[in-house]
Amino acid sequence: EVMGQAAIKTTLANSVKLCRVSPAYVFYGPRGCGKTTIARILAKTLNCKDARNGKPCDKCASCAEIAQSRSMDVLEIDAASHTDVENVRSIIIDNVGLAPSRDKYKIYILDEVHMLSKSSFNALLKTIEEPPPHVVFIMATTEAAKVPPTILSRSQCFRFRPIPEDLIIERLREVAASEKFKVSDEALAVIAVSAGGAMRDALTLLDRAVSFGKGAVDPEVLNELLGHAAPDLIKDVALALIGMDAAALYSGFEKISREGYDPVTILRDLRNTLSETFLHLQGFSKVSTPLAGALGKDCPPLTLSRMSLKLNAVIDEIKFSDSPALASEIALFTLVETPVDLDGLVKRLEALESRLSSDRPEAYRPAAAPPDLQKKNEKSDLTPPPLPAAAASPAAA
């Protein structure tokens, strides 16, 4: 049921088959990549009456209750709403010594465990350090750095990775086929990129797009839903930025403001277009962009990478502005006025300087002064200037 986490699934399945179950697990990684889902599947596998090859049967009463979140032996606790130490004591510590009501293990799934307070972690530490043999803790978090090292060192930690875009597209295509949605391949690619490696976000976005498009999803529907401008408009703004054409840049931003697009989203699309075009021109990516075909041959690819890097700084600056549209437009005009190829300008100046120094004739170079004149100049420099007549005889006044 979870895609893109093959190593974690294999390790957990083998540990169950070999009866090497750890008393505590920590699943950490970005949102929407399967941490809580794998925690539930692991709980099913540990308590399933007919588990085979490290997989639950999904038919017994225990599997059905866990899937419906009503099992008495598998407790899912939202740590974000139970941060106090009193909650940890009443829910976990006071009941951890009790045997399971029916299944083999009593399993505690702590979601967003990094939200627990320091006192709660300290109270939980002793239980995790010396748990009863029938208790298993499964902790999920998006911020492993906030979990105390004393907890991590007593747990088996698994890092969840963002799900690749091709796997997200594959799953979305399966969902669209089963639900009989009309979704184009271009729309699936846009959803996968916008999800940022989170399968849950991709499925949520697909659901919204289907509702917005009345059962049919195409790139135009997604652009309208996500606030993305048309690719041609992004291309025109990028060309104006690269060509330092302030008038064309103003015209493009006027269209963006008229359509009501989110300026931060526009800047991100612009940054992504420049980055993808740079990778394509360098031969690292086979996916072309509309900007790649519109660029002239005299535009070095390094210019695109510099622009993309500067746009990152601009995006960070305008996030907290009270007028993001005006701030983003002024920031782009500043980039237009700034030389984009500083290294190229430095090299041209160095080449010009070396050429001028090599072409200068010997006759025009200043010659050294004769020794007698040098001594005379040195003496004259050491002799103080004569005082004025009025200053020399003040008594005469």
CSV table of N, CA and C in Angstrom, one decimal, residues 211-361:
chain,number,residue,atom,x,y,z
A,211,SER,N,-13.1,17.6,-8.6
A,211,SER,CA,-14.3,18.4,-8.3
A,211,SER,C,-14.4,19.7,-9.0
A,212,PHE,N,-13.2,20.4,-9.2
A,212,PHE,CA,-13.2,21.6,-9.9
A,212,PHE,C,-13.5,21.5,-11.4
A,213,GLY,N,-12.9,20.4,-12.0
A,213,GLY,CA,-13.1,20.1,-13.4
A,213,GLY,C,-14.3,19.3,-13.7
A,214,LYS,N,-15.2,19.0,-12.8
A,214,LYS,CA,-16.4,18.2,-13.0
A,214,LYS,C,-16.1,16.8,-13.6
A,215,GLY,N,-15.1,16.1,-13.0
A,215,GLY,CA,-14.8,14.8,-13.5
A,215,GLY,C,-13.7,14.7,-14.5
A,216,ALA,N,-13.2,15.8,-15.1
A,216,ALA,CA,-12.1,15.8,-16.1
A,216,ALA,C,-11.0,16.8,-15.6
A,217,VAL,N,-9.8,16.3,-15.7
A,217,VAL,CA,-8.7,17.2,-15.2
A,217,VAL,C,-7.7,17.3,-16.4
A,218,ASP,N,-7.4,18.6,-16.7
A,218,ASP,CA,-6.3,18.9,-17.7
A,218,ASP,C,-5.4,20.0,-17.1
A,219,PRO,N,-4.3,20.3,-17.8
A,219,PRO,CA,-3.3,21.3,-17.2
A,219,PRO,C,-4.0,22.6,-17.0
A,220,GLU,N,-4.9,23.0,-17.9
A,220,GLU,CA,-5.5,24.3,-17.7
A,220,GLU,C,-6.3,24.4,-16.4
A,221,VAL,N,-7.0,23.3,-16.1
A,221,VAL,CA,-7.8,23.2,-14.8
A,221,VAL,C,-6.9,23.3,-13.6
A,222,LEU,N,-5.7,22.6,-13.7
A,222,LEU,CA,-4.8,22.6,-12.6
A,222,LEU,C,-4.1,24.0,-12.4
A,223,ASN,N,-3.8,24.6,-13.5
A,223,ASN,CA,-3.2,25.9,-13.4
A,223,ASN,C,-4.1,26.9,-12.8
A,224,GLU,N,-5.4,26.8,-13.1
A,224,GLU,CA,-6.4,27.7,-12.5
A,224,GLU,C,-6.6,27.4,-11.0
A,225,LEU,N,-6.5,26.1,-10.7
A,225,LEU,CA,-6.7,25.7,-9.3
A,225,LEU,C,-5.6,26.0,-8.4
A,226,LEU,N,-4.3,25.9,-8.9
A,226,LEU,CA,-3.1,26.1,-8.1
A,226,LEU,C,-2.6,27.5,-8.2
A,227,GLY,N,-3.2,28.3,-9.1
A,227,GLY,CA,-2.7,29.7,-9.2
A,227,GLY,C,-1.5,29.9,-10.1
A,228,HIS,N,-1.2,28.8,-10.9
A,228,HIS,CA,0.0,28.9,-11.8
A,228,HIS,C,-0.4,29.7,-13.1
A,229,ALA,N,0.5,30.5,-13.5
A,229,ALA,CA,0.3,31.2,-14.8
A,229,ALA,C,0.6,30.3,-16.0
A,230,ALA,N,0.1,30.7,-17.1
A,230,ALA,CA,0.4,29.9,-18.3
A,230,ALA,C,1.9,29.8,-18.6
A,231,PRO,N,2.3,28.7,-19.2
A,231,PRO,CA,3.8,28.5,-19.4
A,231,PRO,C,4.3,29.6,-20.4
A,232,ASP,N,3.5,30.1,-21.3
A,232,ASP,CA,4.0,31.1,-22.2
A,232,ASP,C,4.2,32.4,-21.5
A,233,LEU,N,3.4,32.7,-20.5
A,233,LEU,CA,3.6,34.0,-19.8
A,233,LEU,C,4.8,33.9,-18.9
A,234,ILE,N,5.1,32.7,-18.3
A,234,ILE,CA,6.3,32.6,-17.5
A,234,ILE,C,7.5,32.7,-18.4
A,235,LYS,N,7.4,32.1,-19.6
A,235,LYS,CA,8.5,32.2,-20.6
A,235,LYS,C,8.8,33.6,-21.0
A,236,ASP,N,7.7,34.4,-21.2
A,236,ASP,CA,7.9,35.8,-21.6
A,236,ASP,C,8.6,36.6,-20.4
A,237,VAL,N,8.2,36.4,-19.2
A,237,VAL,CA,8.8,37.1,-18.1
A,237,VAL,C,10.3,36.6,-17.9
A,238,ALA,N,10.6,35.4,-18.1
A,238,ALA,CA,12.0,34.9,-18.0
A,238,ALA,C,12.8,35.5,-19.1
A,239,LEU,N,12.3,35.6,-20.4
A,239,LEU,CA,13.1,36.2,-21.4
A,239,LEU,C,13.3,37.7,-21.2
A,240,ALA,N,12.3,38.4,-20.6
A,240,ALA,CA,12.5,39.8,-20.3
A,240,ALA,C,13.6,40.0,-19.2
A,241,LEU,N,13.6,39.1,-18.2
A,241,LEU,CA,14.5,39.1,-17.1
A,241,LEU,C,15.9,38.8,-17.6
A,242,ILE,N,16.1,37.9,-18.5
A,242,ILE,CA,17.4,37.5,-19.0
A,242,ILE,C,17.9,38.6,-20.0
A,243,GLY,N,17.0,39.1,-20.8
A,243,GLY,CA,17.4,40.2,-21.7
A,243,GLY,C,17.4,41.6,-21.1
A,244,MET,N,17.2,41.7,-19.8
A,244,MET,CA,17.2,43.0,-19.2
A,244,MET,C,16.2,44.0,-19.8
A,245,ASP,N,15.1,43.5,-20.2
A,245,ASP,CA,14.1,44.4,-20.9
A,245,ASP,C,13.0,44.8,-19.9
A,246,ALA,N,13.2,46.0,-19.3
A,246,ALA,CA,12.3,46.4,-18.2
A,246,ALA,C,10.9,46.6,-18.7
A,247,ALA,N,10.7,47.1,-20.0
A,247,ALA,CA,9.4,47.3,-20.5
A,247,ALA,C,8.6,46.0,-20.6
A,248,ALA,N,9.3,45.0,-21.2
A,248,ALA,CA,8.6,43.7,-21.3
A,248,ALA,C,8.3,43.0,-20.0
A,249,LEU,N,9.2,43.3,-19.0
A,249,LEU,CA,9.0,42.7,-17.7
A,249,LEU,C,7.8,43.4,-17.0
A,250,TYR,N,7.6,44.7,-17.2
A,250,TYR,CA,6.5,45.4,-16.7
A,250,TYR,C,5.2,44.9,-17.3
A,251,SER,N,5.2,44.7,-18.6
A,251,SER,CA,4.0,44.2,-19.4
A,251,SER,C,3.6,42.8,-18.9
A,252,GLY,N,4.6,42.0,-18.7
A,252,GLY,CA,4.3,40.6,-18.2
A,252,GLY,C,3.7,40.6,-16.8
A,253,PHE,N,4.3,41.5,-15.9
A,253,PHE,CA,3.8,41.5,-14.5
A,253,PHE,C,2.4,42.2,-14.5
A,254,GLU,N,2.1,43.1,-15.5
A,254,GLU,CA,0.8,43.7,-15.5
A,254,GLU,C,-0.3,42.6,-15.9
A,255,LYS,N,0.1,41.7,-16.7
A,255,LYS,CA,-0.8,40.6,-17.0
A,255,LYS,C,-1.0,39.7,-15.8
A,256,ILE,N,0.0,39.4,-15.1
A,256,ILE,CA,0.0,38.6,-13.9
A,256,ILE,C,-0.9,39.2,-12.9
A,257,SER,N,-0.8,40.5,-12.6
A,257,SER,CA,-1.6,41.2,-11.7
A,257,SER,C,-3.1,41.3,-12.1
A,258,ARG,N,-3.3,41.4,-13.4
A,258,ARG,CA,-4.7,41.5,-13.9
A,258,ARG,C,-5.4,40.2,-13.7
A,259,GLU,N,-4.7,39.0,-13.8
A,259,GLU,CA,-5.3,37.7,-13.7
A,259,GLU,C,-5.4,37.3,-12.2
A,260,GLY,N,-4.7,38.1,-11.3
A,260,GLY,CA,-4.8,37.8,-9.9
A,260,GLY,C,-4.0,36.6,-9.4
A,261,TYR,N,-2.9,36.3,-10.1
A,261,TYR,CA,-2.1,35.2,-9.7
A,261,TYR,C,-1.3,35.5,-8.4
A,262,ASP,N,-1.0,34.5,-7.6
A,262,ASP,CA,-0.2,34.7,-6.4
A,262,ASP,C,1.3,35.0,-6.8
A,263,PRO,N,1.8,36.1,-6.4
A,263,PRO,CA,3.2,36.5,-6.8
A,263,PRO,C,4.2,35.5,-6.4
A,264,VAL,N,4.1,34.9,-5.2
A,264,VAL,CA,5.1,34.0,-4.7
A,264,VAL,C,5.1,32.7,-5.6
A,265,THR,N,3.9,32.3,-6.0
A,265,THR,CA,3.7,31.1,-6.9
A,265,THR,C,4.4,31.4,-8.2
A,266,ILE,N,4.2,32.7,-8.7
A,266,ILE,CA,4.8,33.1,-10.0
A,266,ILE,C,6.3,33.0,-9.9
A,267,LEU,N,6.8,33.6,-8.8
A,267,LEU,CA,8.3,33.6,-8.7
A,267,LEU,C,8.8,32.1,-8.6
A,268,ARG,N,8.1,31.3,-7.9
A,268,ARG,CA,8.6,29.9,-7.8
A,268,ARG,C,8.5,29.2,-9.2
A,269,ASP,N,7.5,29.5,-10.0
A,269,ASP,CA,7.4,28.9,-11.3
A,269,ASP,C,8.5,29.5,-12.2
A,270,LEU,N,8.8,30.7,-12.0
A,270,LEU,CA,9.9,31.4,-12.8
A,270,LEU,C,11.3,30.7,-12.4
A,271,ARG,N,11.5,30.5,-11.1
A,271,ARG,CA,12.7,29.9,-10.7
A,271,ARG,C,12.8,28.5,-11.2
A,272,ASN,N,11.7,27.7,-11.1
A,272,ASN,CA,11.8,26.3,-11.6
A,272,ASN,C,12.0,26.3,-13.1
A,273,THR,N,11.4,27.2,-13.8
A,273,THR,CA,11.6,27.2,-15.3
A,273,THR,C,13.1,27.5,-15.6
A,274,LEU,N,13.7,28.5,-14.9
A,274,LEU,CA,15.1,28.8,-15.2
A,274,LEU,C,16.0,27.6,-14.8
A,275,SER,N,15.7,26.9,-13.7
A,275,SER,CA,16.5,25.8,-13.2
A,275,SER,C,16.4,24.6,-14.2
A,276,GLU,N,15.1,24.3,-14.6
A,276,GLU,CA,14.9,23.2,-15.5
A,276,GLU,C,15.6,23.4,-16.9
A,277,THR,N,15.5,24.7,-17.3
A,277,THR,CA,16.1,25.0,-18.6
A,277,THR,C,17.6,24.9,-18.5
A,278,PHE,N,18.2,25.3,-17.4
A,278,PHE,CA,19.7,25.2,-17.2
A,278,PHE,C,20.1,23.7,-17.2
A,279,LEU,N,19.3,22.9,-16.5
A,279,LEU,CA,19.7,21.5,-16.5
A,279,LEU,C,19.6,20.8,-17.9
A,280,HIS,N,18.5,21.3,-18.7
A,280,HIS,CA,18.4,20.8,-20.0
A,280,HIS,C,19.5,21.2,-21.0
A,281,LEU,N,19.8,22.5,-20.9
A,281,LEU,CA,20.9,23.0,-21.8
A,281,LEU,C,22.3,22.4,-21.4
A,282,GLN,N,22.5,22.0,-20.2
A,282,GLN,CA,23.7,21.4,-19.8
A,282,GLN,C,23.8,19.9,-20.1
A,283,GLY,N,22.6,19.4,-20.5
A,283,GLY,CA,22.6,17.9,-20.9
A,283,GLY,C,22.3,17.0,-19.7
A,284,PHE,N,21.9,17.6,-18.6
A,284,PHE,CA,21.6,16.8,-17.4
A,284,PHE,C,20.2,16.2,-17.4
A,285,SER,N,19.3,16.9,-18.1
A,285,SER,CA,17.9,16.5,-18.2
A,285,SER,C,17.4,16.5,-19.6
A,286,LYS,N,16.6,15.5,-19.9
A,286,LYS,CA,16.1,15.3,-21.3
A,286,LYS,C,14.8,16.0,-21.5
A,287,VAL,N,14.2,16.5,-20.4
A,287,VAL,CA,12.9,17.2,-20.5
A,287,VAL,C,13.2,18.7,-20.9
A,288,SER,N,12.7,19.1,-22.1
A,288,SER,CA,12.9,20.4,-22.5
A,288,SER,C,11.8,21.3,-22.0
A,289,THR,N,12.0,22.6,-22.1
A,289,THR,CA,11.0,23.6,-21.6
A,289,THR,C,10.8,24.6,-22.7
A,290,PRO,N,9.6,25.4,-22.7
A,290,PRO,CA,9.4,26.4,-23.7
A,290,PRO,C,10.5,27.5,-23.7
A,291,LEU,N,11.1,27.7,-22.6
A,291,LEU,CA,12.2,28.7,-22.5
A,291,LEU,C,13.4,28.3,-23.3
A,292,ALA,N,13.7,27.0,-23.3
A,292,ALA,CA,14.9,26.5,-23.9
A,292,ALA,C,14.9,26.7,-25.4
A,293,GLY,N,13.7,26.6,-26.0
A,293,GLY,CA,13.7,26.9,-27.5
A,293,GLY,C,13.6,28.3,-27.9
A,294,ALA,N,13.3,29.2,-26.9
A,294,ALA,CA,13.2,30.6,-27.2
A,294,ALA,C,14.5,31.4,-26.9
A,295,LEU,N,15.5,30.8,-26.2
A,295,LEU,CA,16.7,31.4,-25.9
A,295,LEU,C,17.6,31.6,-27.1
A,296,GLY,N,18.4,32.6,-27.1
A,296,GLY,CA,19.4,32.8,-28.2
A,296,GLY,C,20.6,32.0,-27.9
A,297,LYS,N,21.4,31.8,-28.9
A,297,LYS,CA,22.7,31.1,-28.7
A,297,LYS,C,23.7,31.8,-27.9
A,298,ASP,N,23.6,33.1,-27.8
A,298,ASP,CA,24.5,33.9,-27.1
A,298,ASP,C,24.3,34.0,-25.6
A,299,CYS,N,23.2,33.3,-25.1
A,299,CYS,CA,22.9,33.3,-23.7
A,299,CYS,C,23.6,32.1,-23.0
A,300,PRO,N,24.6,32.3,-22.2
A,300,PRO,CA,25.3,31.2,-21.5
A,300,PRO,C,24.3,30.6,-20.5
A,301,PRO,N,24.4,29.2,-20.4
A,301,PRO,CA,23.5,28.5,-19.4
A,301,PRO,C,23.8,29.0,-17.9
A,302,LEU,N,25.0,29.4,-17.7
A,302,LEU,CA,25.3,29.8,-16.3
A,302,LEU,C,24.5,31.0,-15.9
A,303,THR,N,24.1,31.8,-16.8
A,303,THR,CA,23.2,33.0,-16.5
A,303,THR,C,21.9,32.5,-15.9
A,304,LEU,N,21.4,31.4,-16.4
A,304,LEU,CA,20.1,30.9,-15.9
A,304,LEU,C,20.2,30.4,-14.4
A,305,SER,N,21.4,29.7,-14.1
A,305,SER,CA,21.6,29.3,-12.8
A,305,SER,C,21.7,30.4,-11.8
A,306,ARG,N,22.4,31.5,-12.2
A,306,ARG,CA,22.5,32.7,-11.4
A,306,ARG,C,21.2,33.3,-11.1
A,307,MET,N,20.4,33.4,-12.1
A,307,MET,CA,19.1,34.0,-12.0
A,307,MET,C,18.2,33.2,-11.0
A,308,SER,N,18.3,31.9,-11.2
A,308,SER,CA,17.5,31.0,-10.3
A,308,SER,C,18.0,31.2,-8.8
A,309,LEU,N,19.3,31.3,-8.6
A,309,LEU,CA,19.8,31.4,-7.3
A,309,LEU,C,19.3,32.8,-6.7
A,310,LYS,N,19.3,33.8,-7.5
A,310,LYS,CA,18.9,35.1,-7.0
A,310,LYS,C,17.4,35.1,-6.7
A,311,LEU,N,16.6,34.4,-7.5
A,311,LEU,CA,15.2,34.3,-7.3
A,311,LEU,C,14.9,33.6,-6.0
A,312,ASN,N,15.7,32.7,-5.6
A,312,ASN,CA,15.5,32.0,-4.3
A,312,ASN,C,15.6,33.0,-3.1
A,313,ALA,N,16.6,33.9,-3.2
A,313,ALA,CA,16.7,35.0,-2.2
A,313,ALA,C,15.5,35.9,-2.2
A,314,VAL,N,15.0,36.2,-3.4
A,314,VAL,CA,13.8,37.1,-3.6
A,314,VAL,C,12.6,36.5,-2.9
A,315,ILE,N,12.4,35.2,-3.2
A,315,ILE,CA,11.2,34.5,-2.6
A,315,ILE,C,11.3,34.5,-1.1
A,316,ASP,N,12.4,34.3,-0.5
A,316,ASP,CA,12.6,34.3,0.9
A,316,ASP,C,12.3,35.7,1.5
A,317,GLU,N,12.6,36.8,0.7
A,317,GLU,CA,12.5,38.1,1.2
A,317,GLU,C,11.0,38.6,1.2
A,318,ILE,N,10.3,38.2,0.2
A,318,ILE,CA,8.9,38.7,0.0
A,318,ILE,C,7.8,37.9,0.7
A,319,LYS,N,8.2,36.8,1.3
A,319,LYS,CA,7.2,35.9,2.0
A,319,LYS,C,6.5,36.7,3.0
A,320,PHE,N,7.2,37.6,3.8
A,320,PHE,CA,6.6,38.2,4.9
A,320,PHE,C,6.3,39.7,4.6
A,321,SER,N,6.2,40.1,3.3
A,321,SER,CA,6.0,41.4,2.9
A,321,SER,C,4.5,41.7,3.0
A,322,ASP,N,4.1,43.0,3.4
A,322,ASP,CA,2.7,43.3,3.4
A,322,ASP,C,2.1,43.5,2.1
A,323,SER,N,3.0,43.6,1.0
A,323,SER,CA,2.5,43.8,-0.4
A,323,SER,C,3.4,42.9,-1.2
A,324,PRO,N,3.1,41.6,-1.3
A,324,PRO,CA,4.0,40.7,-2.0
A,324,PRO,C,4.0,41.0,-3.5
A,325,ALA,N,2.9,41.4,-4.1
A,325,ALA,CA,2.9,41.7,-5.5
A,325,ALA,C,3.9,42.9,-5.9
A,326,LEU,N,3.8,44.0,-5.1
A,326,LEU,CA,4.7,45.1,-5.4
A,326,LEU,C,6.1,44.7,-5.0
A,327,ALA,N,6.4,44.0,-4.0
A,327,ALA,CA,7.7,43.7,-3.6
A,327,ALA,C,8.4,42.7,-4.6
A,328,SER,N,7.6,41.8,-5.1
A,328,SER,CA,8.2,40.9,-6.1
A,328,SER,C,8.5,41.6,-7.4
A,329,GLU,N,7.6,42.5,-7.8
A,329,GLU,CA,7.9,43.3,-9.1
A,329,GLU,C,9.1,44.2,-8.9
A,330,ILE,N,9.2,44.9,-7.8
A,330,ILE,CA,10.4,45.7,-7.6
A,330,ILE,C,11.7,44.9,-7.6
A,331,ALA,N,11.6,43.7,-6.9
A,331,ALA,CA,12.8,42.9,-6.8
A,331,ALA,C,13.2,42.4,-8.2
A,332,LEU,N,12.3,42.1,-9.1
A,332,LEU,CA,12.7,41.7,-10.5
A,332,LEU,C,13.3,42.8,-11.2
A,333,PHE,N,12.7,44.1,-11.0
A,333,PHE,CA,13.4,45.2,-11.7
A,333,PHE,C,14.8,45.4,-11.2
A,334,THR,N,15.0,45.1,-9.9
A,334,THR,CA,16.4,45.2,-9.4
A,334,THR,C,17.3,44.2,-10.0
A,335,LEU,N,16.8,43.0,-10.3
A,335,LEU,CA,17.6,42.0,-11.0
A,335,LEU,C,17.9,42.4,-12.4
A,336,VAL,N,17.0,43.2,-13.0
A,336,VAL,CA,17.2,43.6,-14.4
A,336,VAL,C,18.3,44.6,-14.4
A,337,GLU,N,18.4,45.5,-13.4
A,337,GLU,CA,19.4,46.5,-13.4
A,337,GLU,C,20.8,46.0,-13.0
A,338,THR,N,20.8,44.8,-12.4
A,338,THR,CA,22.1,44.2,-11.9
A,338,THR,C,22.7,43.4,-13.0
A,339,PRO,N,24.0,43.5,-13.3
A,339,PRO,CA,24.6,42.6,-14.2
A,339,PRO,C,24.5,41.2,-13.8
A,340,VAL,N,24.1,40.4,-14.8
A,340,VAL,CA,23.9,39.0,-14.5
A,340,VAL,C,25.1,38.1,-14.7
A,341,ASP,N,26.1,38.6,-15.5
A,341,ASP,CA,27.2,37.8,-15.8
A,341,ASP,C,28.5,38.5,-15.3
A,342,LEU,N,28.6,38.6,-14.0
A,342,LEU,CA,29.7,39.3,-13.4
A,342,LEU,C,31.1,38.7,-13.8
A,343,ASP,N,31.1,37.3,-13.8
A,343,ASP,CA,32.4,36.7,-14.1
A,343,ASP,C,32.8,37.0,-15.6
A,344,GLY,N,31.8,37.1,-16.5
A,344,GLY,CA,32.1,37.4,-17.8
A,344,GLY,C,32.6,38.8,-18.0
A,345,LEU,N,32.0,39.8,-17.2
A,345,LEU,CA,32.5,41.1,-17.2
A,345,LEU,C,33.9,41.2,-16.7
A,346,VAL,N,34.2,40.5,-15.6
A,346,VAL,CA,35.6,40.5,-15.0
A,346,VAL,C,36.6,40.0,-16.0
A,347,LYS,N,36.3,38.9,-16.7
A,347,LYS,CA,37.2,38.4,-17.7
A,347,LYS,C,37.4,39.3,-18.8
A,348,ARG,N,36.4,40.0,-19.3
A,348,ARG,CA,36.5,41.0,-20.4
A,348,ARG,C,37.4,42.1,-20.0
A,349,LEU,N,37.2,42.6,-18.7
A,349,LEU,CA,38.1,43.7,-18.2
A,349,LEU,C,39.5,43.3,-18.1
A,350,GLU,N,39.8,42.0,-17.6
A,350,GLU,CA,41.1,41.5,-17.5
A,350,GLU,C,41.8,41.4,-18.9
A,351,ALA,N,41.0,40.9,-19.9
A,351,ALA,CA,41.6,40.8,-21.2
A,351,ALA,C,41.9,42.1,-21.8
A,352,LEU,N,41.0,43.1,-21.6
A,352,LEU,CA,41.2,44.5,-22.1
A,352,LEU,C,42.5,45.1,-21.4
A,353,GLU,N,42.6,44.9,-20.1
A,353,GLU,CA,43.8,45.5,-19.4
A,353,GLU,C,45.1,44.8,-19.9
A,354,SER,N,45.1,43.5,-20.1
A,354,SER,CA,46.3,42.9,-20.6
A,354,SER,C,46.6,43.3,-22.1
A,355,ARG,N,45.6,43.5,-22.9
A,355,ARG,CA,45.9,44.0,-24.3
A,355,ARG,C,46.4,45.4,-24.3
A,356,LEU,N,45.9,46.3,-23.4
A,356,LEU,CA,46.4,47.6,-23.4
A,356,LEU,C,47.8,47.7,-22.9
A,357,SER,N,48.1,46.9,-21.9
A,357,SER,CA,49.5,46.9,-21.4
A,357,SER,C,50.5,46.3,-22.4
A,358,SER,N,50.1,45.3,-23.2
A,358,SER,CA,51.0,44.8,-24.2
A,358,SER,C,51.1,45.6,-25.4
A,359,ASP,N,50.1,46.4,-25.7
A,359,ASP,CA,50.2,47.3,-26.9
A,359,ASP,C,50.8,48.6,-26.6
A,360,ARG,N,51.2,49.0,-25.4
A,360,ARG,CA,51.7,50.3,-25.0
A,360,ARG,C,53.2,50.4,-25.5
A,361,PRO,N,53.6,51.4,-26.4
A,361,PRO,CA,54.9,51.4,-26.9
A,361,PRO,C,55.9,51.9,-25.7
